[in-house]
Amino acid sequence: MTHAAPGTPAAEDPYGVSLAWLLDQEALGLRLVEPAEVPEVSLGWAHAIELVDPTPFLGGGELVLTTGLRMPRARAEQAAYVERLAAVSVVGLALGVGVRFATIPVGLRQACRRVGMPLLEVPLPTPFVAITQAVAARRAEQQNAAMHRAASFQRQMTRAALEGGIAGLTAVVARELDAVVLVLDELEHPVAWAGETSDLRERVAAELVALAARPARTSIAVVSDTGTLAVQRLGGLERPSGWLAVETPGPLSVGDRLLLNQAVSLLTLQRERPRELVDARHRLGATVLELLLDDDVVAPSVVRHLGHFGFEADDHVRMLVASAAKGRTSPLPLVAHALDAASVAHVETETDDGVVVLVRDSDVSAAVDAVTSGLSRAGRHDVVVGVSGALPTERAAAGRAAAVHAAASARASHEQVGWYGTLTLESILADEVVRARVATLAASPLAPLLDSRAERERVLLESLEVFLRHNGSWETASRALGVHRHTLRNRMARVEELTGARLDVAEDRVALLLGLLARER
């Protein structure tokens, strides 16, 4: 193993194991002897070695494990041992007690305190291999987490780039890195941004002057007390197609830099590919949705094309309809951008009913939140959103009417979102067209009660509504009215005479109830 130069710090280890984590593993029984408080130390490895001078076999960043079999008892020689470890950037020493030393030697404690090296006590029952395995397992866990994060971020960025272009991709980068992001074109003009960029453009311009003086460099990072500013070139070395600037509140980790490099690659493709390709993809999505909505087309034959837009073959889907008030412009650009920025799989098209959107059932809450938030930010309070129930993809067309109806109900109820699965009879009748048709159909039988202003007919009308709302139960309806059931029977007999309806026939009861609910209050 290569010997590290004395005093040379170990290279940054993105998967280092914190000393605090290792001490928290109760099964190991480790005890911190020096210092009094757990320091912020990262371990690259835990290495068992019993040599008096183990430095030729160390690379820096290790926690050295020893039972002290060959360790001198003289304090001066123990101090020299610790100093040799510190010189090659060993980050900690763990002594197994109960073999040669019953307790931690005073000289070892003093030496570790002097050089600032953490000193741990390992109980006799704990094998060194258990410590090494714990560190290895933790490193693997962190590597897997970083890989999953990178893979997930790659998918999010790719979808955002395909569906939302540079603006969508910029929003994803800003959210993932908790950063302010600015994308400039080759002339250093802003193309997209996310977060507060008031003075960022000026600071980036200054860094680009420094980069221009060093043509071989493609990036620069400036670390200050307030965070890190990273500027990277987009495009080839011969001719940049733009610049990406990211400012984070803290230092960029190795994982963050990996994600940043992925963003640079996708932004480069976005800057260098024709805009017509992006528009064509949106048109293709609209075409696929229109085919699914067309009753004359066998939907399963086009379902597989949804896979190009983030849908899975066995997904259940929902229809959303964003309907603007009469005379207002279409909300299509706002809806599409909001869903792009939220990285929600979707296709949308413009119809006479409004903007019709297909999303996955599992994404519906995120989709509705994204759309309503985007509409609110744009001041489009005239737009209502209707949401259908969940359907298999091949039956997606059936959700359109439900979503349209839910949107109409939302507008009538002065709400922003209507969910079809939660509509009540009253909310369905809130639709002016539906209410008018029902009222017209029920006008004839109810006319003797509705047209009369006599107190007797008013009582009959009230009694009829209570009777119908209690499902034709004489007992419960009479109690609700505060009258004897015989009185209620007499009133309902009079209603039958006036309306010609029979209250023991379910269809007649439904017609009368709909008429009562649809009448003008």
Coordinates of C-alpha atoms in Angstrom, one line a residue:
M1 CA 0.0 0.0 0.0
T2 CA 1.3 3.5 -0.9
H3 CA 2.7 5.4 2.0
A4 CA 1.1 8.8 2.5
A5 CA 3.4 11.8 2.9
P6 CA 3.8 13.0 6.5
G7 CA 1.2 15.6 7.3
T8 CA -0.7 15.1 4.0
P9 CA -4.5 15.0 4.7
A10 CA -6.4 12.1 3.3
A11 CA -8.3 12.7 0.1
E12 CA -12.0 13.5 0.5
D13 CA -14.0 10.3 0.9
P14 CA -17.6 10.7 -0.2
Y15 CA -18.6 7.4 1.6
G16 CA -16.7 7.9 4.8
V17 CA -18.3 6.6 8.0
S18 CA -18.8 9.1 10.8
L19 CA -17.2 8.3 14.1
A20 CA -20.5 9.2 15.8
W21 CA -22.3 6.5 13.8
L22 CA -19.8 3.9 14.8
L23 CA -20.1 4.8 18.5
D24 CA -23.8 4.5 18.2
Q25 CA -23.6 0.8 17.3
E26 CA -24.5 -0.7 20.7
A27 CA -23.6 -4.2 19.7
L28 CA -19.9 -3.2 19.3
G29 CA -19.8 -1.6 22.8
L30 CA -17.2 1.0 21.8
R31 CA -16.3 3.8 24.2
L32 CA -14.9 7.2 23.4
V33 CA -11.9 7.9 25.7
E34 CA -10.5 11.0 24.0
P35 CA -11.8 13.7 23.5
A36 CA -14.7 14.3 25.9
E37 CA -17.1 15.1 23.0
V38 CA -17.6 13.1 19.9
P39 CA -15.7 15.0 17.1
E40 CA -16.9 15.2 13.5
V41 CA -14.5 12.6 12.1
S42 CA -15.0 10.5 8.9
L43 CA -13.5 7.0 8.7
G44 CA -12.4 5.6 5.4
W45 CA -11.7 2.1 6.9
A46 CA -11.1 0.2 10.1
H47 CA -7.8 -1.6 9.9
A48 CA -6.4 -4.1 12.5
I49 CA -2.6 -4.0 12.7
E50 CA -0.2 -4.8 15.6
L51 CA 3.1 -3.4 14.3
V52 CA 5.0 -0.8 16.3
D53 CA 5.3 1.2 13.0
P54 CA 2.3 0.4 10.9
T55 CA 2.6 3.5 8.7
P56 CA 4.0 1.7 5.6
F57 CA 0.7 -0.2 5.4
L58 CA -1.6 2.8 5.9
G59 CA -3.0 5.3 3.3
G60 CA -4.7 7.8 5.6
G61 CA -8.3 8.0 6.8
E62 CA -8.2 4.8 8.8
L63 CA -9.3 3.9 12.3
V64 CA -6.4 1.8 13.5
L65 CA -7.4 -1.2 15.6
T66 CA -4.8 -2.7 18.0
T67 CA -4.6 -4.8 21.2
G68 CA -1.2 -3.3 22.0
L69 CA 0.6 -6.6 21.7
R70 CA 3.8 -4.9 20.5
M71 CA 3.2 -1.4 21.9
P72 CA 5.9 -0.2 24.3
R73 CA 4.9 0.7 27.9
A74 CA 7.1 3.8 28.0
R75 CA 5.0 6.9 27.6
A76 CA 7.6 8.5 25.3
E77 CA 7.4 5.6 22.9
Q78 CA 3.6 5.5 23.1
A79 CA 3.6 9.2 22.1
A80 CA 5.9 8.4 19.2
Y81 CA 3.6 5.7 18.0
V82 CA 0.6 8.1 18.0
E83 CA 2.6 10.8 16.3
R84 CA 3.6 8.3 13.5
L85 CA -0.1 7.6 13.0
A86 CA -1.0 11.3 12.9
A87 CA 1.7 11.9 10.3
V88 CA 0.0 9.6 7.8
S89 CA -3.5 11.1 8.5
V90 CA -4.9 8.2 10.5
V91 CA -8.1 9.6 11.9
G92 CA -8.5 7.5 15.0
L93 CA -7.0 4.8 17.3
A94 CA -9.0 2.0 19.0
L95 CA -7.3 -0.1 21.7
G96 CA -8.7 -3.5 22.6
V97 CA -8.4 -3.9 26.4
G98 CA -8.1 -7.1 28.3
V99 CA -5.3 -8.6 26.2
R100 CA -2.1 -6.8 27.1
F101 CA -3.5 -3.7 28.7
A102 CA -6.4 -4.0 31.2
T103 CA -7.2 -0.3 30.7
I104 CA -6.1 2.5 28.3
P105 CA -2.5 3.5 29.1
V106 CA -2.2 7.1 30.4
G107 CA 0.6 7.8 27.9
L108 CA -1.6 6.8 25.0
R109 CA -4.4 9.1 26.2
Q110 CA -2.1 12.0 26.7
A111 CA -0.5 11.6 23.2
C112 CA -3.9 11.3 21.5
R113 CA -5.2 14.4 23.4
R114 CA -2.1 16.3 22.3
V115 CA -2.4 15.6 18.6
G116 CA -6.2 15.7 18.5
M117 CA -6.7 12.0 17.6
P118 CA -9.8 10.3 18.8
L119 CA -9.1 7.3 21.1
L120 CA -11.6 4.5 21.5
E121 CA -11.8 1.6 23.9
V122 CA -12.8 -1.8 22.5
P123 CA -14.2 -4.3 25.0
L124 CA -12.6 -7.7 25.1
P125 CA -15.8 -9.6 23.7
T126 CA -15.8 -7.4 20.6
P127 CA -13.8 -8.9 17.7
F128 CA -12.0 -6.4 15.5
V129 CA -13.5 -8.0 12.4
A130 CA -17.0 -6.9 13.7
I131 CA -15.8 -3.3 13.6
T132 CA -14.3 -3.7 10.1
Q133 CA -17.5 -5.3 8.9
A134 CA -19.7 -2.6 10.4
V135 CA -17.6 0.1 8.6
A136 CA -17.7 -1.9 5.3
A137 CA -21.5 -2.3 5.6
R138 CA -22.1 1.4 6.3
R139 CA -19.9 2.4 3.4
A140 CA -21.9 0.0 1.1
E141 CA -25.1 1.4 2.4
Q142 CA -24.0 5.0 1.7
Q143 CA -22.8 4.0 -1.8
N144 CA -26.1 2.4 -2.6
A145 CA -27.9 5.5 -1.3
A146 CA -25.8 7.8 -3.5
M147 CA -26.4 5.5 -6.5
H148 CA -30.1 5.5 -5.9
R149 CA -30.1 9.3 -5.5
A150 CA -28.1 9.7 -8.7
A151 CA -30.4 7.3 -10.6
S152 CA -33.5 9.0 -9.3
F153 CA -32.2 12.4 -10.1
Q154 CA -31.2 11.3 -13.6
R155 CA -34.8 10.1 -14.2
Q156 CA -36.2 13.3 -12.9
M157 CA -33.9 15.5 -14.9
T158 CA -34.4 13.5 -18.1
R159 CA -38.2 13.7 -17.7
A160 CA -38.0 17.4 -16.9
A161 CA -35.7 18.1 -19.8
L162 CA -38.0 16.2 -22.3
E163 CA -41.2 17.7 -21.0
G164 CA -40.3 21.1 -19.6
G165 CA -37.1 22.0 -21.5
I166 CA -34.4 24.1 -19.8
A167 CA -36.9 25.7 -17.4
G168 CA -38.2 22.4 -16.1
L169 CA -34.6 21.0 -15.8
T170 CA -33.5 24.2 -13.9
A171 CA -36.3 23.8 -11.4
V172 CA -35.4 20.2 -10.7
V173 CA -31.7 21.0 -10.2
A174 CA -32.6 23.9 -7.8
R175 CA -35.0 21.7 -5.8
E176 CA -32.6 18.7 -5.5
L177 CA -29.5 20.7 -4.6
D178 CA -31.4 23.3 -2.5
A179 CA -29.7 25.9 -4.7
V180 CA -30.1 29.1 -6.7
V181 CA -29.7 28.1 -10.4
L182 CA -29.0 30.4 -13.4
V183 CA -28.6 29.2 -17.0
L184 CA -27.0 31.6 -19.5
D185 CA -26.7 31.3 -23.3
E186 CA -23.4 31.6 -25.2
L187 CA -23.8 35.4 -25.1
E188 CA -24.2 35.3 -21.3
H189 CA -27.9 36.2 -21.4
P190 CA -30.3 34.5 -18.9
V191 CA -32.2 31.6 -20.4
A192 CA -33.7 30.1 -17.2
W193 CA -33.4 30.5 -13.5
A194 CA -34.8 29.3 -10.2
G195 CA -34.5 31.1 -6.8
E196 CA -33.4 34.6 -6.0
T197 CA -30.8 35.6 -8.6
S198 CA -30.7 39.4 -8.0
D199 CA -26.9 39.8 -8.0
L200 CA -26.0 36.3 -9.1
R201 CA -25.6 37.3 -12.8
E202 CA -23.0 40.0 -12.0
R203 CA -21.0 37.6 -9.8
V204 CA -21.1 34.9 -12.5
A205 CA -20.0 37.4 -15.1
A206 CA -16.9 38.1 -13.0
E207 CA -16.1 34.4 -12.7
L208 CA -16.5 33.9 -16.5
V209 CA -13.8 36.5 -17.0
A210 CA -11.5 34.4 -14.9
L211 CA -12.5 31.3 -16.9
A212 CA -11.8 33.0 -20.2
A213 CA -8.2 33.6 -19.1
R214 CA -7.8 29.8 -18.7
P215 CA -9.3 28.2 -21.9
A216 CA -8.5 24.7 -20.8
R217 CA -10.8 24.9 -17.8
T218 CA -14.5 24.2 -18.1
S219 CA -15.6 25.0 -14.6
I220 CA -14.8 27.1 -11.5
A221 CA -16.0 26.9 -7.9
V222 CA -15.8 29.7 -5.4
V223 CA -16.2 28.9 -1.7
S224 CA -17.1 31.6 0.8
D225 CA -18.6 32.0 4.2
T226 CA -22.1 32.1 2.7
G227 CA -21.8 29.0 0.5
T228 CA -20.4 27.8 -2.8
L229 CA -20.8 29.2 -6.3
A230 CA -20.1 26.7 -9.1
V231 CA -20.0 27.8 -12.8
Q232 CA -19.7 25.2 -15.5
R233 CA -19.5 25.4 -19.3
L234 CA -22.2 23.9 -21.5
G235 CA -21.1 22.5 -24.8
G236 CA -17.7 21.6 -26.3
L237 CA -14.4 23.2 -25.6
E238 CA -14.3 24.8 -29.0
R239 CA -17.6 26.7 -28.7
P240 CA -19.6 26.9 -25.5
S241 CA -23.4 26.9 -25.9
G242 CA -24.0 28.4 -22.5
W243 CA -23.2 28.3 -18.8
L244 CA -24.7 26.8 -15.7
A245 CA -24.3 28.6 -12.4
V246 CA -25.3 27.0 -9.1
E247 CA -25.1 28.6 -5.7
T248 CA -25.6 26.4 -2.7
P249 CA -25.7 27.4 1.0
G250 CA -22.9 25.0 1.9
P251 CA -20.1 23.1 0.2
L252 CA -20.8 20.8 -2.7
S253 CA -20.4 17.1 -1.7
V254 CA -19.0 14.6 -4.2
G255 CA -22.6 13.4 -4.7
D256 CA -23.7 16.9 -5.4
R257 CA -21.0 17.4 -8.0
L258 CA -22.0 14.1 -9.7
L259 CA -25.6 15.4 -10.0
L260 CA -24.3 18.7 -11.2
N261 CA -22.3 16.9 -14.0
Q262 CA -25.5 15.1 -15.0
A263 CA -27.3 18.4 -15.2
V264 CA -24.6 19.9 -17.4
S265 CA -24.8 17.0 -19.8
L266 CA -28.6 17.3 -20.2
L267 CA -28.5 21.1 -20.4
T268 CA -25.9 20.8 -23.1
L269 CA -28.2 18.6 -25.1
Q270 CA -31.1 21.0 -24.5
R271 CA -29.0 24.0 -25.7
E272 CA -27.7 22.2 -28.8
R273 CA -30.7 20.4 -30.0
P274 CA -33.4 22.1 -32.2
R275 CA -36.4 23.5 -30.3
E276 CA -38.5 21.8 -33.0
L277 CA -37.8 18.4 -31.3
V278 CA -39.2 19.6 -28.0
D279 CA -42.3 21.0 -29.8
A280 CA -42.7 17.7 -31.7
R281 CA -42.6 15.7 -28.6
H282 CA -45.5 17.8 -27.1
R283 CA -47.5 17.4 -30.3
L284 CA -46.9 13.6 -30.2
G285 CA -48.2 13.5 -26.6
A286 CA -51.3 15.4 -27.7
T287 CA -51.9 13.1 -30.6
V288 CA -51.6 10.0 -28.4
L289 CA -54.1 11.4 -26.0
E290 CA -56.5 12.4 -28.7
L291 CA -56.4 8.8 -30.0
L292 CA -57.2 7.5 -26.6
L293 CA -60.2 9.9 -26.4
D294 CA -61.5 8.9 -29.8
D295 CA -64.2 6.3 -29.3
D296 CA -63.7 5.1 -32.9
V297 CA -60.2 4.0 -32.2
V298 CA -59.3 0.8 -30.3
A299 CA -57.4 2.4 -27.4
P300 CA -55.3 -0.6 -26.5
S301 CA -53.5 -0.2 -29.8
V302 CA -52.1 3.1 -28.8
V303 CA -51.7 2.6 -25.0
R304 CA -48.1 1.3 -25.5
H305 CA -47.1 4.7 -26.8
L306 CA -47.7 6.3 -23.4
G307 CA -44.6 4.5 -22.3
H308 CA -42.6 7.2 -24.0
F309 CA -44.1 9.8 -21.7
G310 CA -43.4 8.0 -18.3
F311 CA -46.5 5.8 -18.1
E312 CA -46.3 2.1 -17.2
A313 CA -48.3 -0.6 -19.0
D314 CA -50.4 -1.6 -16.0
D315 CA -51.0 2.0 -14.7
H316 CA -54.4 3.2 -13.7
V317 CA -54.9 6.7 -14.9
R318 CA -57.1 9.8 -14.3
M319 CA -58.3 12.6 -16.5
L320 CA -58.0 16.2 -15.4
V321 CA -59.8 19.0 -17.2
A322 CA -58.7 22.6 -16.6
S323 CA -61.5 24.8 -17.7
A324 CA -61.2 28.6 -18.1
A325 CA -64.0 31.1 -17.7
K326 CA -65.7 32.3 -20.8
G327 CA -63.7 34.8 -22.8
R328 CA -60.4 33.9 -21.0
T329 CA -57.3 32.5 -22.7
S330 CA -56.5 28.8 -22.6
P331 CA -54.5 27.7 -19.6
L332 CA -52.6 25.1 -21.6
P333 CA -49.1 26.6 -21.3
L334 CA -49.5 27.1 -17.6
V335 CA -50.8 23.6 -17.0
A336 CA -48.1 22.0 -19.1
H337 CA -45.3 24.0 -17.5
A338 CA -46.6 23.2 -14.0
L339 CA -46.6 19.5 -14.6
D340 CA -43.2 19.6 -16.3
A341 CA -41.7 21.4 -13.3
A342 CA -43.3 18.8 -10.9
S343 CA -41.8 15.9 -13.0
V344 CA -45.2 14.3 -13.3
A345 CA -45.8 11.9 -16.2
H346 CA -48.5 13.4 -18.4
V347 CA -49.9 14.2 -21.8
E348 CA -52.3 17.0 -22.6
T349 CA -54.3 18.5 -25.4
E350 CA -56.7 21.3 -26.0
T351 CA -60.4 20.5 -26.4
D352 CA -63.8 22.3 -26.4
D353 CA -64.1 21.3 -22.7
G354 CA -60.7 22.9 -21.8
V355 CA -57.3 21.5 -21.3
V356 CA -57.6 17.7 -21.0
V357 CA -54.7 16.0 -19.2
L358 CA -53.9 12.3 -18.6
V359 CA -51.9 11.5 -15.5
R360 CA -51.1 8.3 -13.5
D361 CA -53.5 7.6 -10.6
S362 CA -50.5 7.4 -8.3
D363 CA -49.5 11.0 -9.4
V364 CA -52.9 12.6 -9.2
S365 CA -52.4 14.5 -5.9
A366 CA -49.0 15.8 -7.1
A367 CA -50.5 16.7 -10.4
V368 CA -53.5 18.6 -8.9
D369 CA -51.2 20.4 -6.5
A370 CA -48.8 21.4 -9.2
V371 CA -51.6 22.7 -11.6
T372 CA -53.5 24.6 -8.9
S373 CA -50.3 26.2 -7.6
G374 CA -49.2 27.2 -11.1
L375 CA -52.6 28.7 -11.8
S376 CA -52.6 30.6 -8.6
R377 CA -49.1 32.0 -9.1
A378 CA -50.2 33.2 -12.6
G379 CA -53.3 34.8 -11.1
R380 CA -55.6 32.5 -13.1
H381 CA -58.3 32.2 -10.5
D382 CA -60.9 31.8 -13.3
V383 CA -59.7 28.3 -14.1
V384 CA -61.3 25.3 -12.3
V385 CA -60.0 21.8 -12.4
G386 CA -62.1 18.6 -12.6
V387 CA -60.7 15.2 -11.7
S388 CA -62.1 11.9 -12.9
G389 CA -62.0 8.6 -11.0
A390 CA -59.2 6.0 -11.6
L391 CA -59.6 3.9 -14.7
P392 CA -57.5 1.4 -16.6
T393 CA -55.5 3.1 -19.4
E394 CA -57.5 1.4 -22.2
R395 CA -60.7 3.0 -20.7
A396 CA -59.2 6.4 -20.2
A397 CA -61.8 8.0 -22.6
A398 CA -64.5 7.3 -20.0
G399 CA -62.9 9.7 -17.6
R400 CA -63.3 12.7 -19.8
A401 CA -67.0 13.2 -19.2
A402 CA -66.5 12.7 -15.4
A403 CA -63.7 15.2 -15.3
V404 CA -65.8 17.8 -17.2
H405 CA -68.7 17.2 -14.9
A406 CA -66.5 17.6 -11.8
A407 CA -65.1 20.9 -13.2
A408 CA -68.6 22.2 -13.8
S409 CA -69.6 21.2 -10.3
A410 CA -66.5 23.0 -8.9
R411 CA -67.3 26.2 -10.7
A412 CA -70.9 26.1 -9.5
S413 CA -69.7 25.5 -6.0
H414 CA -67.1 28.3 -6.2
E415 CA -64.3 25.8 -5.6
Q416 CA -61.0 25.4 -7.5
V417 CA -61.0 21.6 -7.8
G418 CA -63.8 19.1 -8.2
W419 CA -63.3 15.4 -7.6
Y420 CA -65.8 13.2 -9.4
G421 CA -65.7 10.5 -6.7
T422 CA -66.9 13.0 -4.0
L423 CA -69.8 14.6 -5.9
T424 CA -73.1 14.6 -4.1
L425 CA -76.6 14.9 -5.7
E426 CA -76.7 18.5 -4.8
S427 CA -73.3 19.2 -6.4
I428 CA -74.3 17.4 -9.5
L429 CA -77.4 19.6 -9.7
A430 CA -75.2 22.6 -9.2
D431 CA -74.5 22.4 -12.9
E432 CA -76.9 25.0 -14.4
V433 CA -77.6 22.9 -17.5
V434 CA -78.3 19.7 -15.5
R435 CA -80.5 21.6 -13.0
A436 CA -82.5 23.4 -15.7
R437 CA -83.2 20.1 -17.5
V438 CA -84.3 18.3 -14.3
A439 CA -86.4 21.2 -13.2
T440 CA -88.2 21.2 -16.6
L441 CA -88.9 17.5 -16.4
A442 CA -90.3 17.8 -12.9
A443 CA -92.2 21.0 -13.4
S444 CA -95.4 19.4 -14.4
P445 CA -96.0 17.1 -11.4
L446 CA -94.7 19.6 -8.9
A447 CA -96.5 22.6 -10.4
P448 CA -99.5 22.4 -8.0
L449 CA -97.2 22.6 -5.0
L450 CA -94.6 25.0 -6.4
D451 CA -97.0 27.5 -8.0
S452 CA -99.3 27.9 -5.0
R453 CA -98.5 30.4 -2.3
A454 CA -101.0 29.0 0.2
E455 CA -99.7 27.9 3.6
R456 CA -101.1 24.4 3.2
E457 CA -99.1 23.8 0.0
R458 CA -96.0 25.1 1.6
V459 CA -96.4 22.6 4.4
L460 CA -97.1 19.9 1.9
L461 CA -93.9 20.8 0.0
E462 CA -91.8 20.8 3.2
S463 CA -93.3 17.5 4.4
L464 CA -92.7 15.9 1.0
E465 CA -89.0 16.9 1.0
V466 CA -88.4 15.5 4.5
F467 CA -90.3 12.3 3.7
L468 CA -88.2 11.8 0.5
R469 CA -84.9 12.6 2.3
H470 CA -85.6 10.0 4.9
N471 CA -86.0 7.3 2.2
G472 CA -89.8 7.1 2.6
S473 CA -89.7 6.1 6.3
W474 CA -92.9 7.2 8.0
E475 CA -91.5 7.0 11.5
T476 CA -88.2 8.9 11.0
A477 CA -89.8 11.5 8.7
S478 CA -92.7 12.2 11.1
R479 CA -90.2 12.6 14.0
A480 CA -88.1 15.0 12.0
L481 CA -91.3 17.0 11.2
G482 CA -92.6 16.8 14.8
V483 CA -96.0 15.4 13.7
H484 CA -97.8 12.1 14.1
R485 CA -97.2 9.6 11.4
H486 CA -100.9 9.6 10.6
T487 CA -100.7 13.3 9.9
L488 CA -97.8 12.7 7.6
R489 CA -99.7 10.0 5.8
N490 CA -102.6 12.3 5.2
R491 CA -100.3 15.0 3.9
M492 CA -98.6 12.6 1.5
A493 CA -102.0 11.3 0.3
R494 CA -102.8 14.9 -0.6
V495 CA -99.5 15.2 -2.4
E496 CA -100.3 12.2 -4.5
E497 CA -103.7 13.8 -5.4
L498 CA -102.1 17.0 -6.5
T499 CA -99.0 15.6 -8.4
G500 CA -100.4 12.4 -9.8
A501 CA -97.3 10.6 -8.5
R502 CA -97.3 7.5 -6.4
L503 CA -95.0 7.6 -3.4
D504 CA -94.8 3.8 -3.2
V505 CA -93.1 3.8 -6.6
A506 CA -89.3 4.3 -6.5
E507 CA -89.2 6.1 -9.9
D508 CA -91.8 8.6 -8.8
R509 CA -90.0 9.3 -5.5
V510 CA -86.7 9.9 -7.4
A511 CA -88.4 12.3 -9.9
L512 CA -90.0 14.3 -7.1
L513 CA -86.8 14.5 -5.1
L514 CA -84.7 15.7 -8.1
G515 CA -87.4 18.2 -8.9
L516 CA -87.3 19.6 -5.3
L517 CA -83.5 19.8 -5.3
A518 CA -83.4 21.4 -8.8
R519 CA -86.0 24.1 -8.0
E520 CA -84.9 27.7 -7.5
R521 CA -84.6 28.4 -3.8

